[in-house]
mmCIF file of N, CA and C in Angstrom:
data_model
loop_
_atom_site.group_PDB
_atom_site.id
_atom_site.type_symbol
_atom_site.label_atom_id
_atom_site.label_comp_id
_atom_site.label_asym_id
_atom_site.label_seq_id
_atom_site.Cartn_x
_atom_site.Cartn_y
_atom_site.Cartn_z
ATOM 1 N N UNK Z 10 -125.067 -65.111 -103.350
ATOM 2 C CA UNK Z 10 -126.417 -64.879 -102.881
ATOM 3 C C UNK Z 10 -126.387 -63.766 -101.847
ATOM 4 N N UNK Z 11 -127.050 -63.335 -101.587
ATOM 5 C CA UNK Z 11 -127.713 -61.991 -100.747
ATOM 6 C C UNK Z 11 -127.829 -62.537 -98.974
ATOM 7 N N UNK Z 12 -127.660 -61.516 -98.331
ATOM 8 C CA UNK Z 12 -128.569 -62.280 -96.884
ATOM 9 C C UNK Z 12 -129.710 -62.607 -96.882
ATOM 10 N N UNK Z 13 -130.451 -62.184 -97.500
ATOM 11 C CA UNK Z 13 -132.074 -62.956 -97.445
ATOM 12 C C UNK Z 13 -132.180 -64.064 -97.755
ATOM 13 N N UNK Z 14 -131.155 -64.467 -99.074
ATOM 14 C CA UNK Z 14 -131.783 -65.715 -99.605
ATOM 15 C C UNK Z 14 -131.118 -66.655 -98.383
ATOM 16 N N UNK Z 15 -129.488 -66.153 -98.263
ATOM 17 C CA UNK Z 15 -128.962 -67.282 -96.986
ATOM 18 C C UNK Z 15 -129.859 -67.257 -95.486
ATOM 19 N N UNK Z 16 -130.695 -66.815 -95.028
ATOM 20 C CA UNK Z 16 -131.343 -66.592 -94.034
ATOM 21 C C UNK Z 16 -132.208 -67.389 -94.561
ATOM 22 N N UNK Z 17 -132.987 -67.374 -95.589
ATOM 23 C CA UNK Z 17 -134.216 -68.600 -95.820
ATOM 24 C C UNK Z 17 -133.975 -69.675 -96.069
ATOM 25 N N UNK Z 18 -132.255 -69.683 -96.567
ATOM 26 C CA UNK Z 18 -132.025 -70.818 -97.269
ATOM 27 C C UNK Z 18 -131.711 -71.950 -95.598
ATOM 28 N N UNK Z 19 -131.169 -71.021 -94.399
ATOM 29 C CA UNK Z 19 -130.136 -71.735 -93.096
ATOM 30 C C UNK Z 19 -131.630 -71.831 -91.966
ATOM 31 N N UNK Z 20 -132.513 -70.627 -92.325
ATOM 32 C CA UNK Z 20 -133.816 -70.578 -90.842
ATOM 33 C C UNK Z 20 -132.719 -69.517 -89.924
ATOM 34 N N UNK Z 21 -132.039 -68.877 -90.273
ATOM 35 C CA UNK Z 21 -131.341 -67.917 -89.602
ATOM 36 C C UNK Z 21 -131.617 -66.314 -90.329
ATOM 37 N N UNK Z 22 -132.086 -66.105 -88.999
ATOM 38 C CA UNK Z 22 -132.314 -64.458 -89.359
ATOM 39 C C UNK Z 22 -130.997 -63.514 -90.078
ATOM 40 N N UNK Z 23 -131.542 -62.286 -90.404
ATOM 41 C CA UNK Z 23 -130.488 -61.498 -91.355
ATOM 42 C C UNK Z 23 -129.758 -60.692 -90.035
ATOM 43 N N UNK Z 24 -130.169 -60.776 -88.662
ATOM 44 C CA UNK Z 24 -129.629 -59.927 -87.916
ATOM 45 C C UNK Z 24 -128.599 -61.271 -87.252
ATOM 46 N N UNK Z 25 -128.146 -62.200 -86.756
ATOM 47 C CA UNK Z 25 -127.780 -62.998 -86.639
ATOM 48 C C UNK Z 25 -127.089 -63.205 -87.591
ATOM 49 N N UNK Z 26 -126.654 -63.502 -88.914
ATOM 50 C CA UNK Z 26 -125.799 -63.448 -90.283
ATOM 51 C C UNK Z 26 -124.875 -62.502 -90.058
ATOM 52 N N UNK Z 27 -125.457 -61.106 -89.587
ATOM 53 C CA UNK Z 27 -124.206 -59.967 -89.508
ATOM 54 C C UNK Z 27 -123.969 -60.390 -88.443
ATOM 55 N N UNK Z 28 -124.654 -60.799 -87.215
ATOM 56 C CA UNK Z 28 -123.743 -61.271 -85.988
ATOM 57 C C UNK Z 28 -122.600 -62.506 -86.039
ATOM 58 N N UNK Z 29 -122.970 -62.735 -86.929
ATOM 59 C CA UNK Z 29 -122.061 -63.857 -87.284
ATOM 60 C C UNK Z 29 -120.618 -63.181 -88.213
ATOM 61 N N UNK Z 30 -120.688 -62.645 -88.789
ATOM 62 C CA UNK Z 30 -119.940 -62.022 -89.144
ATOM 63 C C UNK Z 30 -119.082 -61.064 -88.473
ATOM 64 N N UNK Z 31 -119.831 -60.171 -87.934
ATOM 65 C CA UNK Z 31 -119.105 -59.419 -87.051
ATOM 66 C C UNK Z 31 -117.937 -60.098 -85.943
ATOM 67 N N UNK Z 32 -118.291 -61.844 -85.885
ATOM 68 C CA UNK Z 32 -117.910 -62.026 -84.869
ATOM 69 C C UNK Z 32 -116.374 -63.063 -85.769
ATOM 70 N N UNK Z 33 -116.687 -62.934 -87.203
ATOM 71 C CA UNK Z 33 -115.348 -63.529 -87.947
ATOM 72 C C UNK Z 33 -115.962 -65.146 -88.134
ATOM 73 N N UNK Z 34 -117.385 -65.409 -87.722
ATOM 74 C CA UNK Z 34 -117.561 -66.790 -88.365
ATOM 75 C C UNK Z 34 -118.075 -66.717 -89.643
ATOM 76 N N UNK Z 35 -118.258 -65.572 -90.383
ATOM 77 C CA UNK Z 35 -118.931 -65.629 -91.884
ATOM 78 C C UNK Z 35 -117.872 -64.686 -91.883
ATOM 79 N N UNK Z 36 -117.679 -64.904 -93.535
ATOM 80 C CA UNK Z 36 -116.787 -63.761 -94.046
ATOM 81 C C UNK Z 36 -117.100 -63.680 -95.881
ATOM 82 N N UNK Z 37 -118.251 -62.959 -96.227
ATOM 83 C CA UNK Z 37 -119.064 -62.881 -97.117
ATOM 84 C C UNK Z 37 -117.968 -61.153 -97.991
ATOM 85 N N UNK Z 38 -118.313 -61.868 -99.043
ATOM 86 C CA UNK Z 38 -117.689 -60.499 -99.687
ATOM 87 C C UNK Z 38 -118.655 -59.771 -99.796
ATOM 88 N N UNK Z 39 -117.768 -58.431 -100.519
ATOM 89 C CA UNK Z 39 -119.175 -57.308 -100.343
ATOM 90 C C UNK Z 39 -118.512 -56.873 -102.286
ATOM 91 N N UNK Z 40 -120.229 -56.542 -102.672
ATOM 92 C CA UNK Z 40 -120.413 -55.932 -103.970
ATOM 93 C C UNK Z 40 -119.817 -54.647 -103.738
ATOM 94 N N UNK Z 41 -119.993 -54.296 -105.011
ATOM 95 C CA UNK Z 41 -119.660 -52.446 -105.169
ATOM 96 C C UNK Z 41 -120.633 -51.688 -104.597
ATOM 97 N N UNK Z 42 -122.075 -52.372 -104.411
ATOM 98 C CA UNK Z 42 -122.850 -50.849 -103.570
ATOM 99 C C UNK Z 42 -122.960 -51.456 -101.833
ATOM 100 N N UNK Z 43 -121.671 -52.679 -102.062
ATOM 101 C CA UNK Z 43 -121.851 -52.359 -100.414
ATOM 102 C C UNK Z 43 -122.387 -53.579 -99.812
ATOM 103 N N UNK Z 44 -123.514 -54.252 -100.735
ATOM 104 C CA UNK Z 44 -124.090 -55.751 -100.373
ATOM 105 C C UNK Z 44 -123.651 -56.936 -100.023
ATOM 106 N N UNK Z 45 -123.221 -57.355 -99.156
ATOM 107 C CA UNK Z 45 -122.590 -59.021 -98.842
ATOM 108 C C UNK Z 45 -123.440 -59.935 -99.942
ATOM 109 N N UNK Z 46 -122.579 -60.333 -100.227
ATOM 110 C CA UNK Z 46 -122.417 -61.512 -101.180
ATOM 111 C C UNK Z 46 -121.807 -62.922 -100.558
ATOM 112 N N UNK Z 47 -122.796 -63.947 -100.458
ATOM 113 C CA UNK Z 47 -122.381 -65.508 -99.652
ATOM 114 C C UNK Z 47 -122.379 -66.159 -101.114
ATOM 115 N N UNK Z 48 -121.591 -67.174 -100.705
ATOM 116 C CA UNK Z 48 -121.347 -68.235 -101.041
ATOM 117 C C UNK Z 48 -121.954 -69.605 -100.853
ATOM 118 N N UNK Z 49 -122.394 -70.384 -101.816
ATOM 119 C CA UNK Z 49 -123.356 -71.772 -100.841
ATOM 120 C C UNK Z 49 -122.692 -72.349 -100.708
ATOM 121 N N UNK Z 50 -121.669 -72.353 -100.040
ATOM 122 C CA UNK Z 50 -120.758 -72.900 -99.003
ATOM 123 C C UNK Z 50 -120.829 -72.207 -97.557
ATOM 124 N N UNK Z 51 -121.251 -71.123 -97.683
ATOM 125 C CA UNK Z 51 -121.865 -70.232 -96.421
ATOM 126 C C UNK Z 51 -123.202 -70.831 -95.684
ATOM 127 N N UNK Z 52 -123.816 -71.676 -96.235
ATOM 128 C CA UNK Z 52 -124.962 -72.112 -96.494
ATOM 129 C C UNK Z 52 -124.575 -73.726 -95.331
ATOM 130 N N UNK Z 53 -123.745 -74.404 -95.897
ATOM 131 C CA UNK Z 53 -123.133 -75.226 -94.950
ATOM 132 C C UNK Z 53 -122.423 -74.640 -93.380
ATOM 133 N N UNK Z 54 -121.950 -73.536 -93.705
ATOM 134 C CA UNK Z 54 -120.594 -72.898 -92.872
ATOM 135 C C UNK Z 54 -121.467 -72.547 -91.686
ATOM 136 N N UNK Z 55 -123.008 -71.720 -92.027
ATOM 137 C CA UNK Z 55 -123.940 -71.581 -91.196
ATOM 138 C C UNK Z 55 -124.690 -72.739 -90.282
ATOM 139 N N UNK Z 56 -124.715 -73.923 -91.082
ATOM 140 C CA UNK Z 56 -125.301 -75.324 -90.400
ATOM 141 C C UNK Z 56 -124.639 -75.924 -88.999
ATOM 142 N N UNK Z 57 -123.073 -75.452 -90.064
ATOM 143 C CA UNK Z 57 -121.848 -75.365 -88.463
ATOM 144 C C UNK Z 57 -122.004 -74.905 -87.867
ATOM 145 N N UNK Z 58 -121.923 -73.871 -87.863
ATOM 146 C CA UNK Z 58 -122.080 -72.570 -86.786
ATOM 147 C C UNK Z 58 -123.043 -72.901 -85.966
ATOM 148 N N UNK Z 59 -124.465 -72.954 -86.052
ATOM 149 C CA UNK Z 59 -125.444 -73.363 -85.347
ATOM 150 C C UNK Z 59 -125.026 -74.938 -84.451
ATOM 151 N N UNK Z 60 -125.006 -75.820 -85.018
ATOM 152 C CA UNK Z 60 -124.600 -77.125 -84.531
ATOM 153 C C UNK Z 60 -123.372 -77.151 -83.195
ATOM 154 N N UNK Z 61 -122.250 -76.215 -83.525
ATOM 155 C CA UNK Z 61 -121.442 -76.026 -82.560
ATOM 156 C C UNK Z 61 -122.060 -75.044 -81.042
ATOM 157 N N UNK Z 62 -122.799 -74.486 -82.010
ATOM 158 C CA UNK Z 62 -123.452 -73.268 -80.939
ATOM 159 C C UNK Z 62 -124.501 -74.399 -79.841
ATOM 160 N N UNK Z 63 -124.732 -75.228 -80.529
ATOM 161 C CA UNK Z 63 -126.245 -75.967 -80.420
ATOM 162 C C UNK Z 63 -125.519 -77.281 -78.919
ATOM 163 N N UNK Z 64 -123.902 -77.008 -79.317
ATOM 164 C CA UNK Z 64 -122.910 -77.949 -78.654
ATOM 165 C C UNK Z 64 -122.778 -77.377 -77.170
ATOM 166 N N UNK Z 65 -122.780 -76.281 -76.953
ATOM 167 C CA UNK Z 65 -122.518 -75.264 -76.452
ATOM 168 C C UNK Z 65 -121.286 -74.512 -76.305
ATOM 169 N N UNK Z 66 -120.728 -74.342 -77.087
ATOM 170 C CA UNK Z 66 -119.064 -73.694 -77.910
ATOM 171 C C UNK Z 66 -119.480 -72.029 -77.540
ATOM 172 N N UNK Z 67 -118.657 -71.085 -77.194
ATOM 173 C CA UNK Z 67 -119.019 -70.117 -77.528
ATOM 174 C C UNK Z 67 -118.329 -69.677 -78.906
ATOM 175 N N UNK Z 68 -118.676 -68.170 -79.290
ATOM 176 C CA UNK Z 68 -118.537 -68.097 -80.467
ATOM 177 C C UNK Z 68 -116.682 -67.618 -81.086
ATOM 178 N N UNK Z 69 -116.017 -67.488 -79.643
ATOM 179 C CA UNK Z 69 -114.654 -67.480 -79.596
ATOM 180 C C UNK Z 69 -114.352 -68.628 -79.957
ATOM 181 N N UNK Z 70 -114.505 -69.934 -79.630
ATOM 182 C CA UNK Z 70 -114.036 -70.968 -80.083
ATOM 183 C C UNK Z 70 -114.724 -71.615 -80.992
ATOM 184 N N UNK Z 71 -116.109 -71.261 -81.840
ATOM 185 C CA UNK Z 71 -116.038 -71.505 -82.784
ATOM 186 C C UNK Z 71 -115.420 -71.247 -83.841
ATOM 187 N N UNK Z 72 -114.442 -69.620 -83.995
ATOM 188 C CA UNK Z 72 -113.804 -69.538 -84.363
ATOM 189 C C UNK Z 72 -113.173 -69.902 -85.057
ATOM 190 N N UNK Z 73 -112.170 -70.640 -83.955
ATOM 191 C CA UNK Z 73 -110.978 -71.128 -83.571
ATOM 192 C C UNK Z 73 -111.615 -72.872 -84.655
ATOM 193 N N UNK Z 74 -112.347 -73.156 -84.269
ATOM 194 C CA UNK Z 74 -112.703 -74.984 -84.460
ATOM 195 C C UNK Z 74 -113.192 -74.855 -86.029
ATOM 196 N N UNK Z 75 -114.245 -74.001 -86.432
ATOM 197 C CA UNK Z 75 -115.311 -73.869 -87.779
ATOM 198 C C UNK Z 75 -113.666 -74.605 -88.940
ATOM 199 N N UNK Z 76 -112.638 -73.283 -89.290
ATOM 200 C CA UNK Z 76 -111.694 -73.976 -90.173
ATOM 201 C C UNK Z 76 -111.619 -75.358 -90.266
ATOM 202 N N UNK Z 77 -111.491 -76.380 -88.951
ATOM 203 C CA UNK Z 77 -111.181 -77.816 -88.957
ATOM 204 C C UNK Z 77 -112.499 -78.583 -88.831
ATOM 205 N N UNK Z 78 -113.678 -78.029 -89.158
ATOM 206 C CA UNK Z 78 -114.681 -78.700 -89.208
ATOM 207 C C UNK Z 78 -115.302 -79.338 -90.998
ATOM 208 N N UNK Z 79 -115.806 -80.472 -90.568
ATOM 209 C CA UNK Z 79 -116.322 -81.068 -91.803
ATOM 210 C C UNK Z 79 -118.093 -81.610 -92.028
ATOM 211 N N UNK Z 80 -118.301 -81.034 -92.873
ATOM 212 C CA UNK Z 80 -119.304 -81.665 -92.601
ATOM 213 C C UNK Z 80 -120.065 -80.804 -91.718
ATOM 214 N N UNK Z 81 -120.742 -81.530 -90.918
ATOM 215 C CA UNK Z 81 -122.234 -80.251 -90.373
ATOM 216 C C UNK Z 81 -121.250 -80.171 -88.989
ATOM 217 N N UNK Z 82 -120.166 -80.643 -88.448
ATOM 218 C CA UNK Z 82 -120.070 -80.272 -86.813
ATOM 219 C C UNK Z 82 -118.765 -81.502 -86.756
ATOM 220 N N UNK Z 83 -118.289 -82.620 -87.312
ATOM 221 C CA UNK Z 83 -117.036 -83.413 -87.627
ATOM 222 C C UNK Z 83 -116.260 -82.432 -87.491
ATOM 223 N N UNK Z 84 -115.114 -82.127 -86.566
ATOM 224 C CA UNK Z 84 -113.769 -81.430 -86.131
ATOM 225 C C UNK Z 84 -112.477 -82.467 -86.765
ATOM 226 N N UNK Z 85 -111.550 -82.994 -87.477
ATOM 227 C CA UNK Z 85 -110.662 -82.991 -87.853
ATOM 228 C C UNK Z 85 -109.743 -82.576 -86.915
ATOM 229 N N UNK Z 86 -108.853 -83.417 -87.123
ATOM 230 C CA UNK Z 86 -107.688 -81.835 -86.314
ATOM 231 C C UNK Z 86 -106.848 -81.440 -86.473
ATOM 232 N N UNK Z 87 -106.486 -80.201 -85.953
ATOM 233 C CA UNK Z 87 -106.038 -78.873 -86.196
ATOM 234 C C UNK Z 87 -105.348 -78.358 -84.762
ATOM 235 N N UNK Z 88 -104.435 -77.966 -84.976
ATOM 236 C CA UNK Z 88 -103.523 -77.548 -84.179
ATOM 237 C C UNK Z 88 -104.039 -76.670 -82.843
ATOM 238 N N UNK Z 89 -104.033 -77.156 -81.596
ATOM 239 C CA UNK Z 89 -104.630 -76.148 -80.431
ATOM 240 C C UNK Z 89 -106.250 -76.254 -80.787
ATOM 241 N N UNK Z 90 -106.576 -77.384 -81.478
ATOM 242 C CA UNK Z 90 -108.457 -77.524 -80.907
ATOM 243 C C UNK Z 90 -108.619 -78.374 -80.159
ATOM 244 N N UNK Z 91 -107.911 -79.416 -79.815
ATOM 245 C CA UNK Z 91 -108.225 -80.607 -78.759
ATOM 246 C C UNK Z 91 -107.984 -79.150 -77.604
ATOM 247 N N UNK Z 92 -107.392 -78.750 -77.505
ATOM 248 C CA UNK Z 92 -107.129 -78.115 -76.151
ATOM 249 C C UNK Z 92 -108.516 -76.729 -75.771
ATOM 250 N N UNK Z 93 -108.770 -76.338 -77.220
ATOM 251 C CA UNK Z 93 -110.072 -75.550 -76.629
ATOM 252 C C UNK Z 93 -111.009 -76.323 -76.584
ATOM 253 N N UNK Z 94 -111.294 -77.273 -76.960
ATOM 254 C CA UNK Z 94 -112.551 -77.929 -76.828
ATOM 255 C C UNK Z 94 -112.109 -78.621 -75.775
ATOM 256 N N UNK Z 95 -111.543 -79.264 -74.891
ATOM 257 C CA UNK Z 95 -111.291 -79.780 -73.478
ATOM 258 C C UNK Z 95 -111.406 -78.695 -72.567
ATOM 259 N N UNK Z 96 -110.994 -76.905 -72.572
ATOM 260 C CA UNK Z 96 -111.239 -76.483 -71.786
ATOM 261 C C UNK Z 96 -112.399 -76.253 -71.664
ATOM 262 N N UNK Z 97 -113.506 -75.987 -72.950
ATOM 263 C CA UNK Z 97 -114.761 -75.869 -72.910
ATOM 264 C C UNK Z 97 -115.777 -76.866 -72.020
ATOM 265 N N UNK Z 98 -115.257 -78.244 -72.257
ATOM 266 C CA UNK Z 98 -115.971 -79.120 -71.977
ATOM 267 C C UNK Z 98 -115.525 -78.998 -70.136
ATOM 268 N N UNK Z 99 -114.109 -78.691 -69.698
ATOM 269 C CA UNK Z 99 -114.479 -78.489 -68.204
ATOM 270 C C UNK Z 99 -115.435 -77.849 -67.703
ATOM 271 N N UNK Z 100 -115.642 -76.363 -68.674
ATOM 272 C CA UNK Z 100 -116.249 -75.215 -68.150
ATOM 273 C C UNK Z 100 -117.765 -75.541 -68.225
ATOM 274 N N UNK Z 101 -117.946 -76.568 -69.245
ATOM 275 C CA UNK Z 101 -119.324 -76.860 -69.366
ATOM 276 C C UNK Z 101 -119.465 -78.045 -68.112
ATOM 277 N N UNK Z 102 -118.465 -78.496 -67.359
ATOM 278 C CA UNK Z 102 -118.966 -79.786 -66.365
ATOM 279 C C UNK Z 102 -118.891 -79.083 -65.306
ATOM 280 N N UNK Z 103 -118.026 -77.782 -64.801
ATOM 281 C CA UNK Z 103 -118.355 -76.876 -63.990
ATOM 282 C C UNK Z 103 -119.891 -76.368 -63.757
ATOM 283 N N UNK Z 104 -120.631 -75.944 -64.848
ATOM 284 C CA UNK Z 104 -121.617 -75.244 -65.106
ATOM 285 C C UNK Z 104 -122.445 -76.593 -64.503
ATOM 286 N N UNK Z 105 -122.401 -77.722 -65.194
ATOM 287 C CA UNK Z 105 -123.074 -78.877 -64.643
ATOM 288 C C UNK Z 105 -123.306 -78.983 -63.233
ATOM 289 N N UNK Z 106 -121.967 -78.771 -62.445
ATOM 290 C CA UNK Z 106 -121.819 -79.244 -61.419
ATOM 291 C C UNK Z 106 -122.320 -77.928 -60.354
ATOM 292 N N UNK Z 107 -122.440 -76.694 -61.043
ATOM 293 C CA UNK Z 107 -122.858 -75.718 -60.247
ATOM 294 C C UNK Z 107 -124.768 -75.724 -60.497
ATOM 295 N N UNK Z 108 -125.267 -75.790 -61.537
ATOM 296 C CA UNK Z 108 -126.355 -76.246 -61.791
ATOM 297 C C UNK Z 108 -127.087 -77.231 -60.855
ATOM 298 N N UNK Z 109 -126.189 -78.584 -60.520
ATOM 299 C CA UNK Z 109 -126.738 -79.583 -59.653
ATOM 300 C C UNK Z 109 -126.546 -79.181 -58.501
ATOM 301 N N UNK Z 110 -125.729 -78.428 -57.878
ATOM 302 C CA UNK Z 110 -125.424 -77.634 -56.714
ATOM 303 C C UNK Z 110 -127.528 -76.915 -56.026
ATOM 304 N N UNK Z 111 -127.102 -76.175 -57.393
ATOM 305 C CA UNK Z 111 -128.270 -75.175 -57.243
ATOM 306 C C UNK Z 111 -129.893 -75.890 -56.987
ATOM 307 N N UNK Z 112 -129.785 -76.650 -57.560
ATOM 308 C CA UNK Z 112 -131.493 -77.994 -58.539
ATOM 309 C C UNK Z 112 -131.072 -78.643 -56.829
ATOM 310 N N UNK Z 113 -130.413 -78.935 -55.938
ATOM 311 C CA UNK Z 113 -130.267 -79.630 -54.789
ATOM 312 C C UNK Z 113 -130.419 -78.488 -53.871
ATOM 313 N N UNK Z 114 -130.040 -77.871 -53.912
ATOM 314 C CA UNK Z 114 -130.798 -76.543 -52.645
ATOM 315 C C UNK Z 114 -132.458 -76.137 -52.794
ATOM 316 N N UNK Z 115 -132.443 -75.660 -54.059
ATOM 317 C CA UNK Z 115 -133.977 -76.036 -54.799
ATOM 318 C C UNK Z 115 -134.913 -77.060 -54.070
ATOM 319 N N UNK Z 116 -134.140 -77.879 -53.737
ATOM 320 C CA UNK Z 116 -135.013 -79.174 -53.890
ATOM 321 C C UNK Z 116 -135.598 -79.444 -52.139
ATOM 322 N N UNK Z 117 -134.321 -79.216 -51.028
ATOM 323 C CA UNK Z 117 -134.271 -79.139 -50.454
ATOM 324 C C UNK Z 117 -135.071 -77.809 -49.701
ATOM 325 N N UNK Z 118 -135.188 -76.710 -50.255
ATOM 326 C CA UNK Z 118 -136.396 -75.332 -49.586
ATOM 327 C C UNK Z 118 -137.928 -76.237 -50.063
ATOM 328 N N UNK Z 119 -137.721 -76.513 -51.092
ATOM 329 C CA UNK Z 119 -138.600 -77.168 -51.636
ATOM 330 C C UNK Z 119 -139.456 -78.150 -50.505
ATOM 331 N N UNK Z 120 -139.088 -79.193 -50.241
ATOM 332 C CA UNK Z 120 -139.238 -79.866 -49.136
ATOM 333 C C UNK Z 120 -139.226 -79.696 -47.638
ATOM 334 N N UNK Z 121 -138.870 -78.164 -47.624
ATOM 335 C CA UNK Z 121 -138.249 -77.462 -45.966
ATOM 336 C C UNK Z 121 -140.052 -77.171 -46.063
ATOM 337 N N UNK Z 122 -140.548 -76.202 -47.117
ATOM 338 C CA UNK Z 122 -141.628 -75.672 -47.127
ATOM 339 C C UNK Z 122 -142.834 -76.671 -46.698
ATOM 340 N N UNK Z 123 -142.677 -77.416 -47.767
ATOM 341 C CA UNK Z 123 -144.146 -78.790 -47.915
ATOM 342 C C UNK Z 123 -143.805 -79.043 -46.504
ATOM 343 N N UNK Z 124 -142.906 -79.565 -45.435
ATOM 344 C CA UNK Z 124 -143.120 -79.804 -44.686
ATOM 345 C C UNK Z 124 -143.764 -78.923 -43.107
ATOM 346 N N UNK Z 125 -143.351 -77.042 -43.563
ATOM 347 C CA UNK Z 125 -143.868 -76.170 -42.728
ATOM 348 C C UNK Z 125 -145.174 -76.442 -43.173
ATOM 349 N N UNK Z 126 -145.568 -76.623 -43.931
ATOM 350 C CA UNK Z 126 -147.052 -76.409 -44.597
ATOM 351 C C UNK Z 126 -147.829 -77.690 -44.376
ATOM 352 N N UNK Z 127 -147.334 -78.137 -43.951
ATOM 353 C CA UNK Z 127 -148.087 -79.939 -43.773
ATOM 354 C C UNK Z 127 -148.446 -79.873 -42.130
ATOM 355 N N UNK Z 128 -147.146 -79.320 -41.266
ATOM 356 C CA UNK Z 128 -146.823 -78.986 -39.966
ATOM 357 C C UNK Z 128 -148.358 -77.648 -39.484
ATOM 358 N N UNK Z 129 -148.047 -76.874 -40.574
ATOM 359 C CA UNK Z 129 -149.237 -75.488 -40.152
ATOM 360 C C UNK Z 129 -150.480 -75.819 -40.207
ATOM 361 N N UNK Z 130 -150.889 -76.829 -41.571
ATOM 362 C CA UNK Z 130 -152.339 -77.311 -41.455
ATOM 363 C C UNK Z 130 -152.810 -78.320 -40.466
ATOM 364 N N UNK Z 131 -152.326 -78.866 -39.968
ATOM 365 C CA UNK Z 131 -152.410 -79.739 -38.862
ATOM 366 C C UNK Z 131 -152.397 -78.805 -37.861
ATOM 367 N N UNK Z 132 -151.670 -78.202 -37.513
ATOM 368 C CA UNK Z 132 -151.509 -77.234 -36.204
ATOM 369 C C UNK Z 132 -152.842 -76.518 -36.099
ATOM 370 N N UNK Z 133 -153.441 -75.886 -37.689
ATOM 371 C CA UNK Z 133 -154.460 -75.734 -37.322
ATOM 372 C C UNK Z 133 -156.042 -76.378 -37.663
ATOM 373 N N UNK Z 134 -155.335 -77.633 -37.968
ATOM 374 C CA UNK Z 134 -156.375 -78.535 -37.632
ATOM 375 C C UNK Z 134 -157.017 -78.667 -36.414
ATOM 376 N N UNK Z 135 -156.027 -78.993 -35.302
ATOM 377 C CA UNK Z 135 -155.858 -78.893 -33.984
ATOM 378 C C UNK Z 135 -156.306 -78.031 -32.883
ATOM 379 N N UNK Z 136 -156.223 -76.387 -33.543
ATOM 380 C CA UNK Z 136 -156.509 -75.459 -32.876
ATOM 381 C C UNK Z 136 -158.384 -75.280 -32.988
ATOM 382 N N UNK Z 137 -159.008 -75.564 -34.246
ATOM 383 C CA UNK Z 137 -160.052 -75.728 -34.736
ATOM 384 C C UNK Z 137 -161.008 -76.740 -34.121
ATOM 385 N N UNK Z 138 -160.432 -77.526 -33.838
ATOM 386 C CA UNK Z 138 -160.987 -78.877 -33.006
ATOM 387 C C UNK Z 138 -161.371 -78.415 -31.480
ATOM 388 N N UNK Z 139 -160.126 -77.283 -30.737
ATOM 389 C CA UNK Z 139 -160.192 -77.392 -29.233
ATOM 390 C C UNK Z 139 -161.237 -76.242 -29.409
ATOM 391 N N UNK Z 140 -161.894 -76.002 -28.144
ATOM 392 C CA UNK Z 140 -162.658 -75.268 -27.937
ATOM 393 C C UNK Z 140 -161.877 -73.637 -27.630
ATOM 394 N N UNK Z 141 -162.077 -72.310 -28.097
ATOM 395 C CA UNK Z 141 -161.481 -71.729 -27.130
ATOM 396 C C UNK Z 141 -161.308 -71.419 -26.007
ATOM 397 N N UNK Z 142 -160.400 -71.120 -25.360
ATOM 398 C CA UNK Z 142 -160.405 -70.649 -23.891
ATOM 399 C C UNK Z 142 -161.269 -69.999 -22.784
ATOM 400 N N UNK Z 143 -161.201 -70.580 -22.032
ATOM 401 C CA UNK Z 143 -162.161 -70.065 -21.319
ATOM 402 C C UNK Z 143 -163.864 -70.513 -21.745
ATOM 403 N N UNK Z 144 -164.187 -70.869 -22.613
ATOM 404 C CA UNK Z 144 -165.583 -71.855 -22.986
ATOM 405 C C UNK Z 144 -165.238 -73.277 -23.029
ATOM 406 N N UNK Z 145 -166.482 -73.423 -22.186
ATOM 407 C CA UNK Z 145 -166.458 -75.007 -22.181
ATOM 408 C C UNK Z 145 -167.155 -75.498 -23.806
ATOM 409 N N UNK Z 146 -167.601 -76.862 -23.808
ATOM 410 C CA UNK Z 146 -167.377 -76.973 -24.965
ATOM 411 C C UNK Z 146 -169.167 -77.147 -25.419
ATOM 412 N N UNK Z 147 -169.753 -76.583 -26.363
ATOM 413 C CA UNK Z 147 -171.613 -76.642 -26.947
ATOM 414 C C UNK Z 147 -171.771 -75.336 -25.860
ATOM 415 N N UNK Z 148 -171.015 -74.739 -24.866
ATOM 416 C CA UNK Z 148 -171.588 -73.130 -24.834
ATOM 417 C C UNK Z 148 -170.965 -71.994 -25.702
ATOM 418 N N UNK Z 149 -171.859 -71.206 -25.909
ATOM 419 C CA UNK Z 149 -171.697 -69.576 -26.430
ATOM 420 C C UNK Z 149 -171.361 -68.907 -25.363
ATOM 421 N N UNK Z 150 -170.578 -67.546 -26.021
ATOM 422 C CA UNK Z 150 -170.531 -66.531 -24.533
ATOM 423 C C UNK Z 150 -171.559 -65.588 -25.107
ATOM 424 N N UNK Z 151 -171.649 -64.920 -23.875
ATOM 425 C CA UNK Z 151 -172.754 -63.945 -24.144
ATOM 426 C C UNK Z 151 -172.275 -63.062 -23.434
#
């Protein structure tokens, strides 16, 4: 099949297919004038691809994992994938842990503010109430 039909057949664009390729997760033959030619097994291979992506894998270690995969995202195993997928998963509890870092400072300006702002309307609640200076209070100056 053609890239078009595998793009309608996966919901994956034709520019994404060559990115996929380019990057060694498709490997589609090519006709004589040049046309990639998939396989509907490409058709599955793409379901992977997405699903791992969807895991958050980058596309270096999908690589590496797609061969020992079964099925839509089932890993089997294969020599040196427990070990990329454990470093991934640190890098992804890093990211976690820098994320919650961030969502807690967030949270905290967050609450610094509401409380200047709770502090300012009152303050000039206050100022609104007193009379100004120098007038006593039901006279005008003139």
């Amino acid at each position: 099949m053609l890239i078009g039909e595998l793009a309608k057949r996966t919901g994956t664009s034709e520019r994404l297919l060559r990115y996929y390729e380019r990057t060694g997760l498709l490997r589609p033959e090519r006709l004589s004038n040049g046309y990639r030619s998939y396989a509907d097994s490409d058709v599955t291979a793409v379901g992977r691809v997405r699903a791992l992506l969807a895991a958050g894998l980058p596309t270096r270690v999908i690589r590496q994992v797609l061969p020992c995969t079964v099925g839509t995202a089932v890993v089997r195993p294969c020599p040196g994938i427990l070990d990329a997928l454990r470093h991934q998963q640190r890098a992804l509890d890093q990211r976690a842990a820098d994320l919650e870092m961030a969502r807690q400072a967030l949270q905290e300006t967050i609450a610094e503010a509401e409380a200047r702002q709770s502090l300012a309307g009152v303050e000039s609640g206050v100022r609104a109430a007193s009379p100004p200076r120098g007038e006593a209070a039901g006279t005008t100056a003139r």
